[in-house]
Short mmCIF file of C-alpha atoms in Angstrom, two decimals:
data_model
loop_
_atom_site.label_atom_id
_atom_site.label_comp_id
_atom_site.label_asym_id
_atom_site.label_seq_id
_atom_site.Cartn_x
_atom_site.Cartn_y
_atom_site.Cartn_z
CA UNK X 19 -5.58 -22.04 -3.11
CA UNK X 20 -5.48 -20.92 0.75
CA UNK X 21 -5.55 -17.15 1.01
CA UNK X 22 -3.57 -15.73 3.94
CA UNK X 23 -4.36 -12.45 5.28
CA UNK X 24 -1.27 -10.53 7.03
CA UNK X 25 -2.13 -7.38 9.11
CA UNK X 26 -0.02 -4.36 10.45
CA UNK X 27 0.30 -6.08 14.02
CA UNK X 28 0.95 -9.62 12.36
CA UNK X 29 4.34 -7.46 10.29
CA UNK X 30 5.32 -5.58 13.02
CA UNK X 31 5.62 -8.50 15.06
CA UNK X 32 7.36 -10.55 12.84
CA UNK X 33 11.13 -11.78 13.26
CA UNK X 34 13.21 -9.09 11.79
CA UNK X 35 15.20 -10.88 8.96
CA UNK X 36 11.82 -12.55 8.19
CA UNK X 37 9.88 -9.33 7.78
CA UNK X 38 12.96 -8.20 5.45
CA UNK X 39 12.67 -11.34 3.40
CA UNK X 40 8.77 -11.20 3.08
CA UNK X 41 8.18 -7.18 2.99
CA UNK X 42 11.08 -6.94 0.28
CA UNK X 43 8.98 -9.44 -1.99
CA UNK X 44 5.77 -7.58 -1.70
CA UNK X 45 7.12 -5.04 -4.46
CA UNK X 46 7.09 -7.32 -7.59
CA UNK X 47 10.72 -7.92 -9.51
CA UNK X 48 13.24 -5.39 -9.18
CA UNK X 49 16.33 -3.68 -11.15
CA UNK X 50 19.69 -5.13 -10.99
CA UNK X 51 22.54 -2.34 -10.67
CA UNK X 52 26.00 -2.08 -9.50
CA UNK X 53 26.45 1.38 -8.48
CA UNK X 54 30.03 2.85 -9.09
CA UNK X 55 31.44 5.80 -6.88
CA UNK X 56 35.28 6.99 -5.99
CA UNK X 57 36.07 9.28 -2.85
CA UNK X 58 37.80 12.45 -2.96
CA UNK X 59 40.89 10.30 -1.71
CA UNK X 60 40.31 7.97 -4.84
CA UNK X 61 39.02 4.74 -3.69
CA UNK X 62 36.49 3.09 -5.93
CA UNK X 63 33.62 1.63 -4.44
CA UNK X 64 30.80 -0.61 -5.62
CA UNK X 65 27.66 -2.00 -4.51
CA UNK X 66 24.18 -3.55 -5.80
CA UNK X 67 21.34 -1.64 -5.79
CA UNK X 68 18.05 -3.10 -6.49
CA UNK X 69 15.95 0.19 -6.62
CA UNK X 70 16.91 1.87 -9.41
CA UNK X 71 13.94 3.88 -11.07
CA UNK X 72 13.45 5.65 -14.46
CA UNK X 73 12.06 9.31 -13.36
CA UNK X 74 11.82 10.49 -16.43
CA UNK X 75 13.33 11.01 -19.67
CA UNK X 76 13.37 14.66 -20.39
CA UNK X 77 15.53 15.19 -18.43
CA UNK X 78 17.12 12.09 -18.77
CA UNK X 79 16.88 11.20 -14.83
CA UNK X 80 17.44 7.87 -12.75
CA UNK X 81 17.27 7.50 -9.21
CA UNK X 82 18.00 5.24 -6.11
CA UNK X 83 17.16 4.36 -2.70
CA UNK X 84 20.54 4.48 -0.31
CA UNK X 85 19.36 2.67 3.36
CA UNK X 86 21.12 4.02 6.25
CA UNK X 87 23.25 2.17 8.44
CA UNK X 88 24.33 -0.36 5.37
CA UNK X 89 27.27 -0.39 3.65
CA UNK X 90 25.43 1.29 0.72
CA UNK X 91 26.53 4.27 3.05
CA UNK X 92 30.06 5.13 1.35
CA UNK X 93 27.99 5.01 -1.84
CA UNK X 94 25.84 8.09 -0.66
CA UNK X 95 28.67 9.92 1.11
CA UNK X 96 30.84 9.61 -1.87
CA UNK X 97 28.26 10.30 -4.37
CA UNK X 98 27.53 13.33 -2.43
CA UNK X 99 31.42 14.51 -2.09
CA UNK X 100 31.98 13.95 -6.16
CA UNK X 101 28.84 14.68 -7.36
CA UNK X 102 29.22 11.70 -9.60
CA UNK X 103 28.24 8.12 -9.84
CA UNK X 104 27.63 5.08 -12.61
CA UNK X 105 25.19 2.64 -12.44
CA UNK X 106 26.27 -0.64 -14.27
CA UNK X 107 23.90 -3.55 -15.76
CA UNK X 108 24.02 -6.86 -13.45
CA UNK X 109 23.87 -9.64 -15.68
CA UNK X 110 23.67 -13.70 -15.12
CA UNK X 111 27.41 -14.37 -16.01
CA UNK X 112 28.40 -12.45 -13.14
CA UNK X 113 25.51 -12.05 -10.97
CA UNK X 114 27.07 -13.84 -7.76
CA UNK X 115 30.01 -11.46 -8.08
CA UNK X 116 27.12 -8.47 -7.97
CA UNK X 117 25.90 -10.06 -5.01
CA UNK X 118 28.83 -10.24 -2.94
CA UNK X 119 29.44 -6.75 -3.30
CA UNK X 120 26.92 -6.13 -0.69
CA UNK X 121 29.43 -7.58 2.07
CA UNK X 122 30.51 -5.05 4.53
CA UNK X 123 34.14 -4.70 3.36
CA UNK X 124 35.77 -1.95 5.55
CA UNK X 125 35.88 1.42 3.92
CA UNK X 126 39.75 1.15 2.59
CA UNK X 127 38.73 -1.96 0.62
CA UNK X 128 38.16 -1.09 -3.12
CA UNK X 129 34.73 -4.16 -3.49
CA UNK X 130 36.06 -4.25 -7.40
CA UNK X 131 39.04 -5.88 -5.95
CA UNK X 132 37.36 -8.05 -3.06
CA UNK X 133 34.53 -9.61 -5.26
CA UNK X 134 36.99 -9.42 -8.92
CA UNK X 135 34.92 -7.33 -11.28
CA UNK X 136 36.74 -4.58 -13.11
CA UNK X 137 36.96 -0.65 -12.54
CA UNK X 138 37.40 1.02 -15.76
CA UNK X 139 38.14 4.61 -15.65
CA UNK X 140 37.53 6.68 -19.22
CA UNK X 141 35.66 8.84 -20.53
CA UNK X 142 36.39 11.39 -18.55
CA UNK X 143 34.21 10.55 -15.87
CA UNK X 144 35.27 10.11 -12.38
CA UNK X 145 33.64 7.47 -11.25
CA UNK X 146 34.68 4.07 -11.96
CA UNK X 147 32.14 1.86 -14.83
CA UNK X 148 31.97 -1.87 -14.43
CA UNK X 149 34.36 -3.42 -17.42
CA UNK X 150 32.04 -6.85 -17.39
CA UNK X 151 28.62 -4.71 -17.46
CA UNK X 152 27.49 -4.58 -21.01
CA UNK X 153 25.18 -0.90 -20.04
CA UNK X 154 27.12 1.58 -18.01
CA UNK X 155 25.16 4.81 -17.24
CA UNK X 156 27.22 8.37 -16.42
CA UNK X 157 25.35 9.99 -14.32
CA UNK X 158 25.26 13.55 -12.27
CA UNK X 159 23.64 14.04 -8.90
CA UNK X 160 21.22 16.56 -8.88
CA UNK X 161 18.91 15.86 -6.27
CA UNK X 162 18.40 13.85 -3.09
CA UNK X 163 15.26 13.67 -0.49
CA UNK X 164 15.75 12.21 2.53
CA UNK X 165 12.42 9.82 3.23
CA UNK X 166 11.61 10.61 6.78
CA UNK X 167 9.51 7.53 7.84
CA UNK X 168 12.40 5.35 7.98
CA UNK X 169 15.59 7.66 7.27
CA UNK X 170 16.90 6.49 3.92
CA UNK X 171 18.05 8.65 1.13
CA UNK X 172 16.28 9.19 -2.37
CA UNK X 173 19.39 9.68 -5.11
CA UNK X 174 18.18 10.86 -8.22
CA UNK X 175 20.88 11.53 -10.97
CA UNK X 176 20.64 12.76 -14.19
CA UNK X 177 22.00 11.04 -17.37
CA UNK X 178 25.38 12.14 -19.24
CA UNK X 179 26.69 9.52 -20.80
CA UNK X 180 25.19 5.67 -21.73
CA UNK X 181 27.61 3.17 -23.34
CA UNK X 182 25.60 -0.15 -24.73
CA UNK X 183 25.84 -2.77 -27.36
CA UNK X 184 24.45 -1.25 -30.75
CA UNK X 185 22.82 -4.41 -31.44
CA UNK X 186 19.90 -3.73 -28.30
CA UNK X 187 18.90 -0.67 -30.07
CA UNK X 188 15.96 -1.28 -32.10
CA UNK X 189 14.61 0.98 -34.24
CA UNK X 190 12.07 2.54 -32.10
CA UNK X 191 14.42 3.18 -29.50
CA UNK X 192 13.54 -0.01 -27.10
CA UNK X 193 16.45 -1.63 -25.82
CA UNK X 194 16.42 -5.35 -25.75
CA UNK X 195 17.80 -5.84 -22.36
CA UNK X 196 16.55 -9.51 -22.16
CA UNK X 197 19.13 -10.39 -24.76
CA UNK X 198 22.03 -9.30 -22.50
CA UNK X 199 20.78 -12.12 -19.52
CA UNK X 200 19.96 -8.97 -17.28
CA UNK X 201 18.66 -10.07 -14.62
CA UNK X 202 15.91 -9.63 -11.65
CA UNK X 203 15.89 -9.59 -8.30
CA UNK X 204 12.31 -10.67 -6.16
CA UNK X 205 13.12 -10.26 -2.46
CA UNK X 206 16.50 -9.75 -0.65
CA UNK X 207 18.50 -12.82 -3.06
CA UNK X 208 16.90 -14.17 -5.77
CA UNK X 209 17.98 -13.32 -9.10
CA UNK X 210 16.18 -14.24 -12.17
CA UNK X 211 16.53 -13.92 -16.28
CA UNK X 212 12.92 -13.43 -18.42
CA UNK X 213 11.39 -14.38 -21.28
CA UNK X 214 9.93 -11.90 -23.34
CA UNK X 215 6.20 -12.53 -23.30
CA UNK X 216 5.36 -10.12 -25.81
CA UNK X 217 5.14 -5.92 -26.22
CA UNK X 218 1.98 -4.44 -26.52
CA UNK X 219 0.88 -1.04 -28.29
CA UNK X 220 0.65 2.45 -26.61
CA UNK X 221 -3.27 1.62 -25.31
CA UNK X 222 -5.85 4.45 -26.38
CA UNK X 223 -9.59 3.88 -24.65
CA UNK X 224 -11.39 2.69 -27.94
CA UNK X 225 -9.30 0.24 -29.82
CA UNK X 226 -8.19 -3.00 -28.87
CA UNK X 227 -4.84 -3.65 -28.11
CA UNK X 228 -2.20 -5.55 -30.47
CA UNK X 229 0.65 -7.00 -29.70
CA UNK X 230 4.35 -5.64 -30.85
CA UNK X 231 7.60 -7.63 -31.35
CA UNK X 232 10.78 -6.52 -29.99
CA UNK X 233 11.53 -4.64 -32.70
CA UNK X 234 8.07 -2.58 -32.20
CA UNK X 235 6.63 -4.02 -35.23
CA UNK X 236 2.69 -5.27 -35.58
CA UNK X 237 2.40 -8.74 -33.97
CA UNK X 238 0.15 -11.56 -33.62
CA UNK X 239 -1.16 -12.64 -30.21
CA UNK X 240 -0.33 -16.03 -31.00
CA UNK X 241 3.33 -15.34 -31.25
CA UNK E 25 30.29 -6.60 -30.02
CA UNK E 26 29.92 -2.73 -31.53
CA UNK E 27 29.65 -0.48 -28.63
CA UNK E 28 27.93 2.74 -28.87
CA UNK E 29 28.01 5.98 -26.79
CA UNK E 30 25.37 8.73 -26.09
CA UNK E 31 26.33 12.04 -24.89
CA UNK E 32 23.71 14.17 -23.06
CA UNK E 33 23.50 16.31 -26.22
CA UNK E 34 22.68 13.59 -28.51
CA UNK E 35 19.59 12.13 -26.12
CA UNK E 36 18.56 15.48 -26.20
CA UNK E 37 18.32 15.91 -29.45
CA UNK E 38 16.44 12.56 -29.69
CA UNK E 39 12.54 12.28 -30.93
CA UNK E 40 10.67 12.68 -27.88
CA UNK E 41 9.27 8.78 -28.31
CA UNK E 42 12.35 7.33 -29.39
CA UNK E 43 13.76 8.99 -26.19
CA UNK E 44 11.40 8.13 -23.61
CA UNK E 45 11.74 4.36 -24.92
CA UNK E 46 15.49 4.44 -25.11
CA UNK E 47 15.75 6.17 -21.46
CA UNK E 48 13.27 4.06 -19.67
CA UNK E 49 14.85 0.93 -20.27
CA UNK E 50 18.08 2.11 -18.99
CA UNK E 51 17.24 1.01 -15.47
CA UNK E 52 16.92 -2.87 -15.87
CA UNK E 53 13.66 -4.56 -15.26
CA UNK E 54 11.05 -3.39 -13.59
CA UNK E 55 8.18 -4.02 -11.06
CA UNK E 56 4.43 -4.74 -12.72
CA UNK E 57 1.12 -3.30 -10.05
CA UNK E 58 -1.89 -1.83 -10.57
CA UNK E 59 -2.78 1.00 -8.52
CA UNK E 60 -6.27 0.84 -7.04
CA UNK E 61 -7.66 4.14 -5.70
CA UNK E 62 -11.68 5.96 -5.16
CA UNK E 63 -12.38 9.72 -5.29
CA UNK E 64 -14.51 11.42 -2.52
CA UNK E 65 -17.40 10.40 -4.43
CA UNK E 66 -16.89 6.74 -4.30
CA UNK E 67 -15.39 6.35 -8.35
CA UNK E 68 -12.90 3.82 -8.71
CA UNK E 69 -10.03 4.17 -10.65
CA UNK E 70 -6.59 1.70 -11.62
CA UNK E 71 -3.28 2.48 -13.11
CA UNK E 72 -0.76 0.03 -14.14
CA UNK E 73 2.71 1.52 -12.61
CA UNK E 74 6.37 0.05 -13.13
CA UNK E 75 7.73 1.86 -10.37
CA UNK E 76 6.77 0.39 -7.08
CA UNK E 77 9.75 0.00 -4.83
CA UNK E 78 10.36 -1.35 -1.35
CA UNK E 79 11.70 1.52 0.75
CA UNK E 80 11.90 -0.61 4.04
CA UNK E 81 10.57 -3.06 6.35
CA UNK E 82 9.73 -1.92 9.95
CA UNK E 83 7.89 0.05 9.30
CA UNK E 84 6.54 -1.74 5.94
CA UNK E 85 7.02 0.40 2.92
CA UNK E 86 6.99 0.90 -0.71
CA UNK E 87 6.71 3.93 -3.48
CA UNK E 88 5.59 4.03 -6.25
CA UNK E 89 6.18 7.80 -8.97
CA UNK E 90 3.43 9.49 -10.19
CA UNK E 91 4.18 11.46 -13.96
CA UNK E 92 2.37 15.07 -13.95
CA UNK E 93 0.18 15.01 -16.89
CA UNK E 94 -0.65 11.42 -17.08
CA UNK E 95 -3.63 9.57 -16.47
CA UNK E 96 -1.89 8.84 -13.28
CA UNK E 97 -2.90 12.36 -12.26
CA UNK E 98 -6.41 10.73 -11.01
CA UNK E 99 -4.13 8.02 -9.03
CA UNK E 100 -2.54 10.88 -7.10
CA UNK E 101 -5.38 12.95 -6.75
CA UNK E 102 -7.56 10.05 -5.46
CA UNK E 103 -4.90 9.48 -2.78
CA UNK E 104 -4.51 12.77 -2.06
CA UNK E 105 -8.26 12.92 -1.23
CA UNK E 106 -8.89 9.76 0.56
CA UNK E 107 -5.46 9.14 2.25
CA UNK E 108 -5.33 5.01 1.05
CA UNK E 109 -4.79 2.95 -2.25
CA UNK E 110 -4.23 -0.82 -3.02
CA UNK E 111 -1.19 -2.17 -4.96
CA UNK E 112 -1.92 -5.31 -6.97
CA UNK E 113 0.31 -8.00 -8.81
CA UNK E 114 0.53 -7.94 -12.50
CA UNK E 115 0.47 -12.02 -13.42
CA UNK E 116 0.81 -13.17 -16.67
CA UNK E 117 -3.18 -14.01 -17.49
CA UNK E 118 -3.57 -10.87 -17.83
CA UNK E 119 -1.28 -8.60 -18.48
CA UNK E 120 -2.96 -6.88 -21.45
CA UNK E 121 -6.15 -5.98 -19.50
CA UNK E 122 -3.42 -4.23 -16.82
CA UNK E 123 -1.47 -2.33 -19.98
CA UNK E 124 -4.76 -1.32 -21.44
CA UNK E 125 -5.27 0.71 -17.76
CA UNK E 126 -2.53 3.29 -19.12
CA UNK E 127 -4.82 4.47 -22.33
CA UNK E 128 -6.39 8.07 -21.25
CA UNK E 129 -10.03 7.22 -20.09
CA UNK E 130 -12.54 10.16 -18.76
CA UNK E 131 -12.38 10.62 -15.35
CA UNK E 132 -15.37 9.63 -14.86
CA UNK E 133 -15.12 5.94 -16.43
CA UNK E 134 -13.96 3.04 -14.33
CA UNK E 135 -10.56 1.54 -15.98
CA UNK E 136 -12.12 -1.32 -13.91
CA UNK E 137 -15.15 -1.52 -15.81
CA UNK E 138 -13.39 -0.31 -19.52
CA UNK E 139 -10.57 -3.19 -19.32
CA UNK E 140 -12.70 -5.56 -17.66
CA UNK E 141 -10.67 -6.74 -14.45
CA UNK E 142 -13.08 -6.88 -11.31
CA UNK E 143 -12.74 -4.08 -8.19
CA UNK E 144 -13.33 -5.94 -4.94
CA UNK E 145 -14.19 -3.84 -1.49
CA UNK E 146 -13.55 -5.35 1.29
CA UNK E 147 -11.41 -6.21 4.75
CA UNK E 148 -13.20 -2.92 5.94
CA UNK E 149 -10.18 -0.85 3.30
CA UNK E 150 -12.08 2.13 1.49
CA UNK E 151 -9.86 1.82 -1.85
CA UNK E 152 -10.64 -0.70 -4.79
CA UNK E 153 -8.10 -4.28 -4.67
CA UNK E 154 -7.87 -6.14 -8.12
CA UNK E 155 -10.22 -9.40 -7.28
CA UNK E 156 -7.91 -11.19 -10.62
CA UNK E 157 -4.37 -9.97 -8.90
CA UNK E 158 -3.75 -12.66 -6.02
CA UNK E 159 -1.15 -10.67 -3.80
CA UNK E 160 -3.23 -7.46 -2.26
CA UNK E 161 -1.62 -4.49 -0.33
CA UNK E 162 -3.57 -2.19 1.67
CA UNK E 163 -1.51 0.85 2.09
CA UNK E 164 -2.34 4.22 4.05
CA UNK E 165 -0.07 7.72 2.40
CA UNK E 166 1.96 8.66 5.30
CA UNK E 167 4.71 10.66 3.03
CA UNK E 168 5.50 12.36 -0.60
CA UNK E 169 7.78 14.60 -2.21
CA UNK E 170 7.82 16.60 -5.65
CA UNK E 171 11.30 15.64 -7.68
CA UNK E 172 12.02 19.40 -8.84
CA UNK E 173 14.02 17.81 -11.84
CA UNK E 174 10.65 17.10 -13.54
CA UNK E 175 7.56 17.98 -11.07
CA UNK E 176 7.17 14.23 -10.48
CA UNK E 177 5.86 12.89 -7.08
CA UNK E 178 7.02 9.93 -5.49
CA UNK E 179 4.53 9.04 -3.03
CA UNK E 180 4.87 6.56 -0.18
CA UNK E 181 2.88 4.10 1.53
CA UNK E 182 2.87 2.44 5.09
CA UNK E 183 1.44 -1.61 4.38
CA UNK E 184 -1.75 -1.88 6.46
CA UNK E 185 -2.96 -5.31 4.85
CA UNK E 186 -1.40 -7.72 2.72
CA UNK E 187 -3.57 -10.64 1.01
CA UNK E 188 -1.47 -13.22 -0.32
CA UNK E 189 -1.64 -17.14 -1.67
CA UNK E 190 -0.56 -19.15 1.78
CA UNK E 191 2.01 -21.44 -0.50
CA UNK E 192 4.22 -18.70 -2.07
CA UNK E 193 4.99 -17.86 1.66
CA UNK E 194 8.25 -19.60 2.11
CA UNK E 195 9.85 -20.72 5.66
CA UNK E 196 12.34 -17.76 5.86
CA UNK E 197 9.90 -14.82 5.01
CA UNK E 198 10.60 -15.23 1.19
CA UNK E 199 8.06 -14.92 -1.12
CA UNK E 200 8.19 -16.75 -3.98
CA UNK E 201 6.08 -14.50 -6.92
CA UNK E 202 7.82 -16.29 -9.79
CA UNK E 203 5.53 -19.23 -9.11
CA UNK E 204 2.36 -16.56 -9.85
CA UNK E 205 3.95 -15.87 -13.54
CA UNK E 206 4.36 -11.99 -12.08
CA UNK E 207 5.40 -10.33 -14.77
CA UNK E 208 8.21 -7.86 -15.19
CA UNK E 209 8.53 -4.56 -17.76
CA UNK E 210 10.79 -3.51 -19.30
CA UNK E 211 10.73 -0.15 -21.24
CA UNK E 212 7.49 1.35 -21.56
CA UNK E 213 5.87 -1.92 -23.31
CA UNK E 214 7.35 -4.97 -23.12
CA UNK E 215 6.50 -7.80 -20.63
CA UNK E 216 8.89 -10.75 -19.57
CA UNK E 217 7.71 -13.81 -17.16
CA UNK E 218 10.74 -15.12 -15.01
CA UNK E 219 13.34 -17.93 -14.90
CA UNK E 220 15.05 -17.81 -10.99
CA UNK E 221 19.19 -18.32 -11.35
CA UNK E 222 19.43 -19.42 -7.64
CA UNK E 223 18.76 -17.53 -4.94
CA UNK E 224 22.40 -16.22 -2.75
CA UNK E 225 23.45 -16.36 0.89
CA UNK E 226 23.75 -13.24 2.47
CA UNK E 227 27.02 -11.77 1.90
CA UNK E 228 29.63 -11.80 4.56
CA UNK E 229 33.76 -10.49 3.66
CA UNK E 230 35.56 -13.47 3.76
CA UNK E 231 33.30 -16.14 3.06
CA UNK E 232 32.58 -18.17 -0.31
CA UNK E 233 29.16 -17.07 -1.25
CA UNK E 234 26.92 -20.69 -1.32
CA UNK E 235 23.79 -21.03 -3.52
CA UNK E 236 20.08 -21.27 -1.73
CA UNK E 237 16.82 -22.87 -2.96
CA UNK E 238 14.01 -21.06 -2.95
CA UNK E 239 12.92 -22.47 0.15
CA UNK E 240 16.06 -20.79 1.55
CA UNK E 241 17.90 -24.09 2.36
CA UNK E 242 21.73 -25.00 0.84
CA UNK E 243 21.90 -25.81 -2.82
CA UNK E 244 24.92 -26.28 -4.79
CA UNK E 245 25.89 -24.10 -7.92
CA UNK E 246 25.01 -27.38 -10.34
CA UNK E 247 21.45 -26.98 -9.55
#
């Protein structure tokens, strides 16, 4: 296998679009999210995200990375006008929908309408969910930071609501997302489902590691 | 389907395990590197992390978040001192030596050494790459910040190196890491291989979004 060997110069000098497509890979997989928002007019707006990140869980907090200059823009500004956003599980029966979402429709034009996914308003939450998403998060903004090597905007929200399928709660409190076809993303367009390969125990330094199944029960490695 | 809701009070009131595996699959799959880092006094250390994200291209960057009062605290420390660390891929063939990097090992112990994956020094970089991980980045710390939600630090590298099999590199820039059996998380245990969907043109208004290969060339939605 020939082993290539990229440096600083060799990126920087790269065509632009092709540095995107290669420098977005170098990460590993990534989440699939539609973020939901609504202006202080009322227009709904969604996009994908692909950097969603669990912070934490006590506090419950998620966060994401807005770029500026992209149309992920009227995400940020509305999210910080409302205070408000949802973030909405992409999965494989209407990932292409997802992706078009990240088309720069002009500000006026609601993307739940443009790409035909659903903006379902309840809860009491002001933000719109995503009606075909299977996990929709509620989330409040508490905190951004603005990343000053290249200008884009950390989000980080904290969690108020979830809404899921009962049946991906197992009893240790892992959600089976797998089972929903949620999928991955590896570079700027390729989406993915998985195959479980197996979970493994919480690791401690002297004992060897075992296997779990999804429901966090003892496996076998063989399985 | 039953659906079930979760108020803020309720995951609060949650047992702390249940809750932190609950929570941290909320955000979809996630990215699978090992953190490679060496203290003043030349002791390697590796972390598995599920948080690496691609924060832009030009200049080349990614994140990854560091927990306060985890065995990550060496990760950050080590960077702290020395300024550099390596992210490595997480493949399949060994995915349980990477997990086993999370149990709490004396400072002083090489998770190297303890799980049995092989540090490799070279291309003139001062911090440890995974010799088994076959895509390498070299990055230098050029910026952090402390999320005051939960003292959390997301710290963030500039790429200096990347080290990478030539025949993943595909003609438009994409990188095809499926083909290495990279593995994604999800949760705090479980690990999925990949099955790509397609990849997707860029996204334009008022155009029908058309199906790539992974080469980046047309496909049609059959394939």
């Amino acid at each position: 296998m020939l082993q290539r060997t990229l440096n600083s110069k060799q990126i920087a000098e790269m065509e632009s679009r092709y540095r995107a497509r290669l420098v977005s890979s170098l990460s590993g997989f990534k989440s699939a999210n539609l973020v939901g928002t609504i202006d202080a007019k009322g227009q709904p707006n969604l996009a994908i995200v692909s950097s969603v990140t669990h912070l934490g869980s006590n506090p419950p907090l998620l966060s994401f990375i807005s770029r500026p200059n992209s149309v992920q823009r009227h995400t940020l500004e509305n999210i910080l006008q409302t205070g408000v956003f949802s973030l909405n599980s992409v999965e494989a029966a209407f990932t292409s929908l997802a992706h078009q979402t990240s088309a720069r429709y002009p500000r006026q034009q609601s993307e739940f309408e443009a790409v035909g996914l659903t903006a379902q308003f309840e809860h009491g939450f002001a933000a719109p969910f995503v009606q075909e998403s299977r996990v929709k998060i509620a989330l409040r903004l508490i905190e951004h930071h603005t990343i000053k090597a290249n200008n884009t905007e950390m989000v980080i929200g904290q969690i108020e609501q979830i809404h899921l399928p009962d049946e991906i709660i197992k009893p240790d409190g892992y959600l089976d997302i797998e089972s929903l076809d949620w999928v991955t993303i590896s570079g700027l367009d390729s989406y993915h489902v998985t195959q479980r390969l197996y979970r493994l125990q919480y690791a401690k330094p002297d004992q060897p590691l075992q296997p779990l199944s999804v429901c966090g029960d003892k496996a076998t490695w063989n399985n």
